[in-house]
């Protein structure tokens, strides 16, 4: 699969992106004039206080929300609506309860018109990648929260996107499962060489997974900031450099 | 309304020996019913209740067997099944597609909802005389009044089922690039199946209720007619025999639908 991914780019450019909502007759500016370039294969974490517009930004990137002004360019071309080069992993797994794990993972492929054989073959590969081979015929109600979320991840990977969008994918998981899943995501990202845009409220998760961190301000006057995470991979959470960087990120939020 | 709540075993509290789980589950499920029937039998034979009004169960059973052996009730069973069956099938074949359409396409629902509510609030039995005037006293008006009452439960359940499909699942399918028709067939329809089955079961019950009412008002055949007729001729055991047959029809229809639902909705674990 590496030949295919090599030729892909998955470059994302945000140009003057703004979005506001009408809330009780008032205009609520959520995003104001966001400009950002993300290189193909880069991992970008998006952090910021609750309500600052992280989910809104990711939904615009996914094509589920329309920006008020500005545009999203993918590999140089402006986009509108959802697109095959992107796949999203939601905060909740959003599995179809009447489909087995295999059918759920194949779902993205099969609604795009792939044959059952082809989509299931590919689904099996990614189910193995997320470590759920033993549960291929299980129904979602038979899975734990972490397992269900891994099914959601496999489903997104199965469509082999250039760009993977994740909205607090591990937010609902317990601390132990979360650590394991972060390790797995880091491995998958390295293997698949996709561009990864990850919304999180967990600064350690951002430091562990991302090449750069976009910090969105709650004050719409303030500018978003970008912090580089210059750490070698694979990353060790206990290394002095990691701890130092995590402290810097926390200082960004006024935490110590 | 959840499906489970319709089928919950009534007698969990009975404290039975733990050794025979299967026996215990049967006992806890049917124990009260058996108790009720036993009480009936004892009360009727000991004269605790008037046996001419409440004959003992064995008298009813032998009246039933005798009538069936003489070929008396078969025609009534057949005509009752035919009336309710045709009406039920017609209601389902109109109600399910119309409900899917109304649940899915907003303008259609907005246009049809007021008239639907108006009709629904008008009792089918109140309209029966109108149907008789329009369609005559024959089979057509009977089937039509049953159809009329049977249509609403399945229609409303289907609309509700479609509208209550989790928006997040629809959005997920959309995000993966599914076209609208694909979202409908692969997400909306399967998600609505449990609600549609609730509607089917309500409709089946309604069909049998209206069947009896229609057969009591203007019929000379059918199980509903036999109940009235037997009462009129003071053949009380036969009257109860017809009532038990009707109850059995209702139970059988329900059991059939539950079996079908179990097959179709293995994922939702309705017997859990
Ligand atoms: N559909 C909507 N209609 C009106 N307001 C909305 C809508 N979606 C989001 N908002 C508002 O936009 C703001 C940003 O919401 P968003 O969900 O993007 O925040 P977030 O950064 O993801 O927060 P959290 O960390 O709590 O998930 C919030 O104030 C919210 O009330
Ligand atoms: Mg959010």
XYZ file of C-alpha atoms and ligand atoms in Angstrom:
560
model
C 0.000 0.000 0.000
C 3.024 2.262 0.377
C 3.262 3.063 -3.363
C -0.225 4.530 -3.295
C 0.340 6.647 -0.228
C 3.630 7.990 -1.544
C 1.942 9.627 -4.528
C -0.727 11.206 -2.305
C -0.330 14.544 -0.721
C -3.152 15.366 1.664
C -2.119 18.968 1.969
C -4.608 21.237 3.730
C -4.701 25.020 3.520
C -7.152 27.233 5.395
C -7.608 30.684 3.944
C -9.433 33.412 5.871
C -11.815 30.895 7.385
C -14.639 32.448 9.426
C -17.776 31.044 10.943
C -20.457 32.423 13.202
C -23.711 31.032 14.528
C -26.967 32.742 15.333
C -27.634 32.075 18.981
C -30.838 33.513 20.496
C -30.942 36.157 17.828
C -27.323 37.121 18.507
C -24.365 36.544 16.287
C -21.749 34.382 17.861
C -18.380 34.573 16.131
C -16.813 31.181 16.562
C -13.954 31.241 14.092
C -12.424 34.431 12.764
C -10.044 34.591 9.860
C -8.152 31.362 10.385
C -5.149 30.882 8.111
C -3.098 27.744 8.294
C -1.082 25.393 6.114
C -0.791 21.739 6.958
C 1.723 19.674 5.019
C 0.797 16.277 3.619
C 1.425 13.567 6.185
C 1.675 16.042 9.031
C -0.037 15.506 12.373
C -1.691 18.642 13.693
C -3.439 18.830 17.034
C -6.100 21.463 17.598
C -6.536 22.510 21.211
C -8.249 25.327 23.016
C -10.744 26.065 25.750
C -14.224 24.577 25.575
C -16.436 26.439 23.138
C -13.559 27.984 21.195
C -14.643 26.341 17.949
C -12.492 23.203 17.658
C -15.361 20.966 16.629
C -16.702 23.659 14.333
C -13.337 23.904 12.583
C -13.094 20.140 12.173
C -16.657 19.924 10.849
C -15.876 22.601 8.276
C -12.801 20.595 7.286
C -14.969 17.477 6.950
C -17.450 19.364 4.795
C -20.273 18.924 7.303
C -20.466 22.645 8.000
C -20.202 25.513 5.525
C -17.807 28.346 6.373
C -19.185 31.855 6.265
C -16.205 33.158 4.413
C -12.834 31.851 3.422
C -12.087 28.428 2.062
C -10.518 25.068 2.662
C -8.056 23.988 0.007
C -6.980 20.419 -0.311
C -3.900 19.774 -2.401
C -4.377 23.266 -3.753
C -7.999 22.900 -4.867
C -10.875 24.603 -3.057
C -13.395 22.157 -1.592
C -17.061 22.214 -0.809
C -18.985 19.513 1.004
C -17.695 16.092 1.942
C -14.968 14.442 -0.094
C -13.416 11.065 -0.635
C -9.938 12.212 0.340
C -11.151 12.914 3.883
C -12.501 10.656 6.603
C -13.711 11.637 10.030
C -13.616 9.857 13.370
C -16.223 11.275 15.703
C -16.097 11.609 19.444
C -18.618 8.752 19.713
C -18.013 5.648 17.599
C -21.306 6.089 15.672
C -21.474 2.439 14.675
C -24.550 1.006 13.013
C -25.962 -1.368 15.638
C -27.397 -3.798 13.068
C -24.073 -4.393 11.348
C -21.245 -6.587 12.571
C -17.790 -5.176 13.194
C -16.732 -6.318 9.728
C -19.753 -4.750 8.041
C -19.359 -1.540 10.024
C -15.734 -1.197 9.032
C -16.589 -1.958 5.406
C -19.477 0.521 5.494
C -17.553 3.598 4.352
C -16.136 1.714 1.385
C -19.386 0.055 0.440
C -21.503 3.248 0.465
C -18.962 4.648 -1.943
C -19.866 1.849 -4.306
C -17.047 -0.649 -3.745
C -17.962 -4.316 -4.106
C -18.667 -6.230 -0.936
C -15.711 -8.503 -1.555
C -13.287 -5.654 -1.995
C -14.536 -3.565 0.896
C -14.612 -6.516 3.289
C -11.131 -7.606 2.298
C -9.819 -4.162 3.054
C -11.898 -3.947 6.213
C -10.267 -7.141 7.503
C -6.851 -5.581 7.064
C -7.728 -2.542 9.161
C -9.588 -4.559 11.777
C -6.362 -6.438 12.263
C -4.471 -3.162 12.444
C -6.629 -1.964 15.341
C -6.349 -5.374 16.996
C -9.931 -6.575 16.720
C -9.558 -9.649 14.508
C -11.223 -11.781 17.151
C -14.379 -9.671 17.051
C -15.036 -9.518 13.346
C -18.563 -10.931 13.665
C -19.516 -9.199 16.906
C -22.286 -6.615 17.018
C -21.576 -3.142 18.450
C -23.571 -3.841 21.625
C -21.118 -6.613 22.402
C -18.105 -4.273 22.368
C -16.542 -2.146 25.074
C -16.254 1.609 24.573
C -12.602 1.404 23.575
C -13.249 -1.441 21.152
C -16.145 0.428 19.567
C -13.960 3.488 19.089
C -11.307 1.340 17.446
C -13.957 0.063 15.040
C -14.717 3.697 14.188
C -11.018 4.294 13.542
C -10.769 1.205 11.341
C -13.838 2.325 9.396
C -12.216 5.677 8.642
C -8.910 4.064 7.663
C -10.630 1.588 5.358
C -11.556 4.315 2.902
C -7.806 5.107 2.786
C -8.167 8.848 3.151
C -5.385 11.327 2.557
C -6.647 13.287 5.513
C -7.871 11.839 8.781
C -10.024 14.115 10.926
C -10.488 13.211 14.576
C -12.713 14.984 17.105
C -11.628 14.059 20.628
C -11.590 10.410 19.622
C -10.473 9.189 23.043
C -12.392 11.696 25.134
C -14.832 9.126 26.458
C -12.266 6.448 27.272
C -10.710 5.585 30.596
C -7.124 6.681 31.217
C -5.540 3.268 30.586
C -7.371 2.568 27.351
C -6.659 6.100 26.236
C -2.879 5.646 26.584
C -2.976 2.406 24.598
C -5.109 3.984 21.903
C -2.750 6.940 21.606
C 0.137 4.561 21.068
C -1.873 2.699 18.453
C -2.868 5.889 16.672
C 0.761 7.039 16.589
C 1.722 3.695 15.044
C -1.137 3.746 12.535
C -0.354 7.322 11.524
C 3.279 6.385 10.937
C 2.261 3.324 8.922
C -0.417 4.970 6.807
C 1.353 8.297 6.313
C -1.894 10.228 6.347
C -2.369 13.856 7.242
C -3.927 13.871 10.679
C -5.974 16.710 12.163
C -6.812 15.877 15.739
C -9.038 17.890 18.040
C -8.278 17.221 21.664
C -8.543 18.855 25.045
C -5.746 16.695 26.360
C -2.462 18.576 26.099
C -0.393 15.481 26.745
C -2.197 13.735 23.901
C -1.384 16.697 21.668
C 2.274 16.609 22.686
C 2.433 12.848 22.183
C 0.826 12.694 18.740
C 1.306 16.009 16.949
C 4.036 17.641 14.895
C 2.417 20.994 15.600
C -0.319 22.204 17.915
C -2.839 24.852 16.907
C -4.137 26.716 19.929
C -7.472 28.406 19.288
C -8.288 31.316 21.590
C -11.654 31.794 23.228
C -11.296 35.575 22.805
C -12.043 36.186 19.170
C -9.760 39.239 19.146
C -6.739 37.085 19.906
C -4.850 35.256 17.186
C -4.575 31.475 17.088
C -1.065 30.296 17.923
C 0.929 27.408 16.560
C 3.435 25.513 18.685
C 5.984 23.133 17.203
C 6.574 19.840 18.902
C 10.166 19.044 18.065
C 10.404 15.630 19.591
C 11.847 12.494 18.021
C 9.490 9.611 17.401
C 8.494 7.239 18.841
C 7.957 9.518 21.789
C 8.465 8.593 25.400
C 6.178 10.324 27.830
C 8.748 10.185 30.590
C 11.635 11.761 28.670
C 12.854 15.125 29.965
C 12.171 16.805 26.622
C 8.590 15.540 26.514
C 7.903 16.705 30.043
C 9.378 20.110 29.272
C 7.242 20.501 26.158
C 4.121 19.429 27.934
C 4.786 22.072 30.608
C 5.225 24.684 27.904
C 1.863 23.716 26.389
C 0.220 23.896 29.779
C 1.776 27.297 30.425
C 0.100 28.406 27.215
C -3.203 27.824 29.030
C -2.065 29.432 32.247
C -1.671 26.036 33.918
C 1.429 24.945 35.805
C -42.614 2.616 23.907
C -39.944 -0.021 24.135
C -40.490 -3.471 22.819
C -39.214 -5.105 25.962
C -41.908 -3.563 28.090
C -44.551 -5.429 26.110
C -43.041 -8.820 26.791
C -41.632 -8.577 30.249
C -42.335 -11.679 32.271
C -44.914 -10.728 34.846
C -44.015 -13.001 37.672
C -40.282 -12.590 38.320
C -40.895 -12.210 42.004
C -42.125 -15.773 42.515
C -39.518 -17.564 44.544
C -39.087 -20.920 42.891
C -36.399 -23.548 43.343
C -33.182 -22.683 41.585
C -32.508 -26.171 40.308
C -34.497 -26.009 37.049
C -33.843 -22.686 35.354
C -35.923 -23.530 32.258
C -38.832 -24.764 34.343
C -38.459 -21.772 36.573
C -38.597 -19.335 33.685
C -41.705 -21.030 32.290
C -43.292 -21.017 35.732
C -42.468 -17.370 36.332
C -43.799 -16.420 32.916
C -46.999 -18.457 32.826
C -47.554 -19.124 36.508
C -50.074 -16.338 37.004
C -52.021 -17.330 33.922
C -52.146 -20.946 35.055
C -53.234 -19.799 38.494
C -56.018 -17.708 37.009
C -57.296 -20.623 34.896
C -57.101 -22.978 37.871
C -59.054 -20.514 39.997
C -61.683 -20.269 37.259
C -62.010 -24.043 37.073
C -62.286 -24.484 40.848
C -64.662 -21.553 41.305
C -66.952 -22.812 38.539
C -67.038 -26.444 39.672
C -67.543 -25.629 43.353
C -70.274 -23.141 42.526
C -68.315 -20.162 43.887
C -69.353 -18.378 40.716
C -72.501 -19.116 38.749
C -71.501 -21.939 36.369
C -74.177 -20.952 33.838
C -72.368 -17.609 33.389
C -68.847 -18.937 33.962
C -68.864 -22.587 32.869
C -65.937 -24.735 33.993
C -63.050 -24.798 31.539
C -63.545 -28.467 30.654
C -67.134 -27.705 29.611
C -65.861 -24.884 27.401
C -63.163 -27.130 25.970
C -65.588 -29.907 25.139
C -68.007 -27.381 23.614
C -65.138 -26.132 21.454
C -64.042 -29.624 20.417
C -67.599 -30.664 19.704
C -68.275 -27.581 17.584
C -65.045 -28.052 15.660
C -65.716 -31.747 15.183
C -69.148 -30.964 13.776
C -67.477 -28.447 11.486
C -69.376 -25.576 13.044
C -66.693 -22.935 13.679
C -64.302 -23.554 10.806
C -66.146 -21.317 8.400
C -66.243 -18.549 10.981
C -62.540 -18.831 11.665
C -61.827 -18.694 7.949
C -64.003 -15.671 7.266
C -62.656 -13.827 10.325
C -59.087 -14.522 9.268
C -59.895 -13.375 5.776
C -61.484 -10.102 6.883
C -58.772 -9.145 9.332
C -56.009 -10.512 7.103
C -57.021 -8.512 4.040
C -57.517 -5.364 6.112
C -54.193 -5.831 7.907
C -52.304 -6.501 4.686
C -53.857 -3.453 3.030
C -53.086 -1.247 6.034
C -49.479 -2.444 6.123
C -48.919 -2.062 2.407
C -50.233 1.481 2.525
C -49.045 2.472 6.015
C -45.404 1.411 5.815
C -44.507 3.094 2.492
C -46.560 6.183 3.306
C -44.995 6.367 6.757
C -41.485 6.054 5.305
C -42.271 8.827 2.850
C -43.826 11.085 5.475
C -41.045 10.487 7.961
C -38.388 11.184 5.383
C -39.768 14.085 3.373
C -40.759 17.067 5.465
C -43.147 18.841 3.025
C -45.179 15.660 2.515
C -45.537 15.212 6.254
C -46.525 18.842 6.750
C -49.172 18.582 4.065
C -50.630 15.268 5.239
C -50.352 15.578 8.990
C -53.447 17.762 9.692
C -55.805 15.529 7.738
C -54.202 12.464 9.291
C -54.740 13.816 12.797
C -58.335 14.699 11.920
C -59.109 11.197 10.676
C -57.265 9.574 13.515
C -59.291 11.360 16.146
C -62.511 10.122 14.555
C -63.323 6.688 15.924
C -63.477 4.054 13.219
C -66.608 2.617 14.833
C -68.322 5.998 14.612
C -67.554 5.974 10.912
C -68.785 2.406 10.403
C -72.352 3.522 9.589
C -70.888 5.882 6.989
C -68.869 3.066 5.459
C -71.988 0.861 5.419
C -73.909 3.601 3.608
C -71.114 4.009 1.103
C -70.076 0.387 0.619
C -73.147 -1.629 1.636
C -73.527 -4.169 4.418
C -71.323 -6.775 2.712
C -67.706 -7.721 3.122
C -66.296 -4.483 1.705
C -67.529 -2.228 4.494
C -66.353 -4.673 7.154
C -62.878 -4.996 5.684
C -62.745 -1.252 5.178
C -63.592 -0.328 8.760
C -60.937 -2.756 10.024
C -58.452 -1.374 7.494
C -59.255 2.169 8.560
C -58.537 1.558 12.235
C -55.521 -0.652 11.491
C -53.848 1.882 9.245
C -53.112 4.501 11.906
C -50.968 2.522 14.360
C -48.643 1.239 11.655
C -48.538 4.580 9.852
C -47.753 6.599 12.969
C -45.225 4.059 14.245
C -43.417 4.095 10.899
C -43.335 7.903 10.752
C -42.056 8.005 14.330
C -39.475 5.318 13.645
C -38.084 7.147 10.638
C -37.993 10.497 12.379
C -36.316 9.135 15.464
C -33.369 7.671 13.606
C -30.208 8.959 15.252
C -29.115 12.071 13.308
C -25.542 11.252 14.183
C -25.690 7.982 12.259
C -27.142 9.767 9.245
C -24.402 12.359 9.452
C -21.786 9.623 9.708
C -23.057 8.020 6.505
C -23.160 11.411 4.819
C -19.579 12.102 5.914
C -18.498 8.874 4.224
C -20.028 10.142 1.008
C -23.254 8.120 0.998
C -25.917 9.455 -1.374
C -29.349 10.283 0.032
C -30.963 7.115 -1.275
C -28.095 5.032 0.119
C -28.513 6.701 3.508
C -32.197 5.841 3.348
C -31.739 2.169 2.497
C -28.652 1.513 4.595
C -29.278 3.661 7.676
C -32.830 5.001 7.985
C -34.697 1.870 6.985
C -32.832 -0.640 9.170
C -32.909 1.776 12.114
C -36.687 2.124 11.780
C -37.391 -1.622 11.659
C -37.922 -2.090 15.426
C -40.394 0.818 15.531
C -42.172 -0.574 12.465
C -42.552 -3.903 14.264
C -44.094 -2.182 17.260
C -46.551 -0.645 14.797
C -47.236 -4.007 13.175
C -48.077 -5.558 16.518
C -50.323 -2.671 17.522
C -52.017 -2.867 14.137
C -52.544 -6.622 14.416
C -54.209 -6.146 17.796
C -56.365 -3.343 16.404
C -57.365 -5.460 13.415
C -58.715 -8.195 15.708
C -60.504 -5.679 17.943
C -62.251 -4.041 15.022
C -62.960 -7.419 13.465
C -65.033 -8.422 16.454
C -66.843 -5.079 16.598
C -67.634 -5.220 12.882
C -68.846 -8.809 13.132
C -71.042 -8.007 16.089
C -72.764 -5.125 14.332
C -73.721 -6.368 10.919
C -72.667 -9.927 10.199
C -74.038 -13.432 10.041
C -70.702 -15.208 10.130
C -67.342 -14.902 11.806
C -66.065 -15.471 15.318
C -67.385 -12.112 16.543
C -70.818 -13.048 15.249
C -70.581 -16.434 16.956
C -69.844 -14.802 20.305
C -72.983 -12.669 19.996
C -75.061 -15.451 18.536
C -74.089 -17.978 21.192
C -74.891 -15.465 23.909
C -78.248 -14.763 22.245
C -79.034 -18.504 22.151
C -77.670 -18.926 25.665
C -74.973 -21.386 24.520
C -72.562 -19.940 27.070
C -69.803 -22.606 26.718
C -69.805 -22.026 22.961
C -69.637 -18.271 23.532
C -66.518 -18.728 25.658
C -65.112 -21.138 23.103
C -65.376 -18.416 20.439
C -63.852 -15.854 22.815
C -60.918 -18.175 23.524
C -60.449 -18.735 19.805
C -60.266 -14.971 19.286
C -57.759 -14.597 22.105
C -55.743 -17.408 20.581
C -55.745 -15.665 17.186
C -54.409 -12.515 18.825
C -51.673 -14.413 20.649
C -50.713 -16.303 17.497
C -50.462 -13.102 15.449
C -48.318 -11.508 18.121
C -46.066 -14.549 18.412
C -45.617 -14.658 14.635
C -44.620 -11.000 14.521
C -42.216 -11.394 17.432
C -40.604 -14.366 15.711
C -40.243 -12.346 12.516
C -38.751 -9.463 14.441
C -36.270 -11.739 16.197
C -35.104 -12.996 12.830
C -34.790 -9.521 11.347
C -33.389 -7.713 14.369
C -30.918 -10.136 15.842
C -28.682 -7.160 16.561
C -31.076 -5.452 18.937
C -31.445 -8.426 21.262
C -35.134 -7.875 21.914
C -35.422 -10.791 24.321
C -32.656 -9.537 26.567
N -25.131 24.440 15.268
C -24.829 25.431 16.118
N -25.697 26.448 16.321
C -25.392 27.461 17.163
N -24.247 27.543 17.836
C -23.347 26.568 17.678
C -23.579 25.463 16.804
N -22.499 24.658 16.838
C -21.630 25.236 17.696
N -22.127 26.387 18.196
C -21.454 27.296 19.128
O -20.155 27.503 18.657
C -19.220 27.550 19.734
C -18.087 26.593 19.457
O -18.597 25.288 19.459
P -17.661 24.030 19.234
O -18.496 22.833 19.352
O -16.901 24.214 17.978
O -16.684 24.163 20.481
P -15.482 23.211 20.908
O -14.237 24.024 20.843
O -15.507 21.966 20.135
O -15.813 22.964 22.431
P -15.618 21.627 23.302
O -14.172 21.571 23.694
O -16.487 21.864 24.476
O -16.060 20.478 22.465
C -19.994 27.248 20.990
O -20.193 28.453 21.688
C -21.317 26.710 20.502
O -22.344 27.161 21.331
Mg -16.019 19.888 20.546
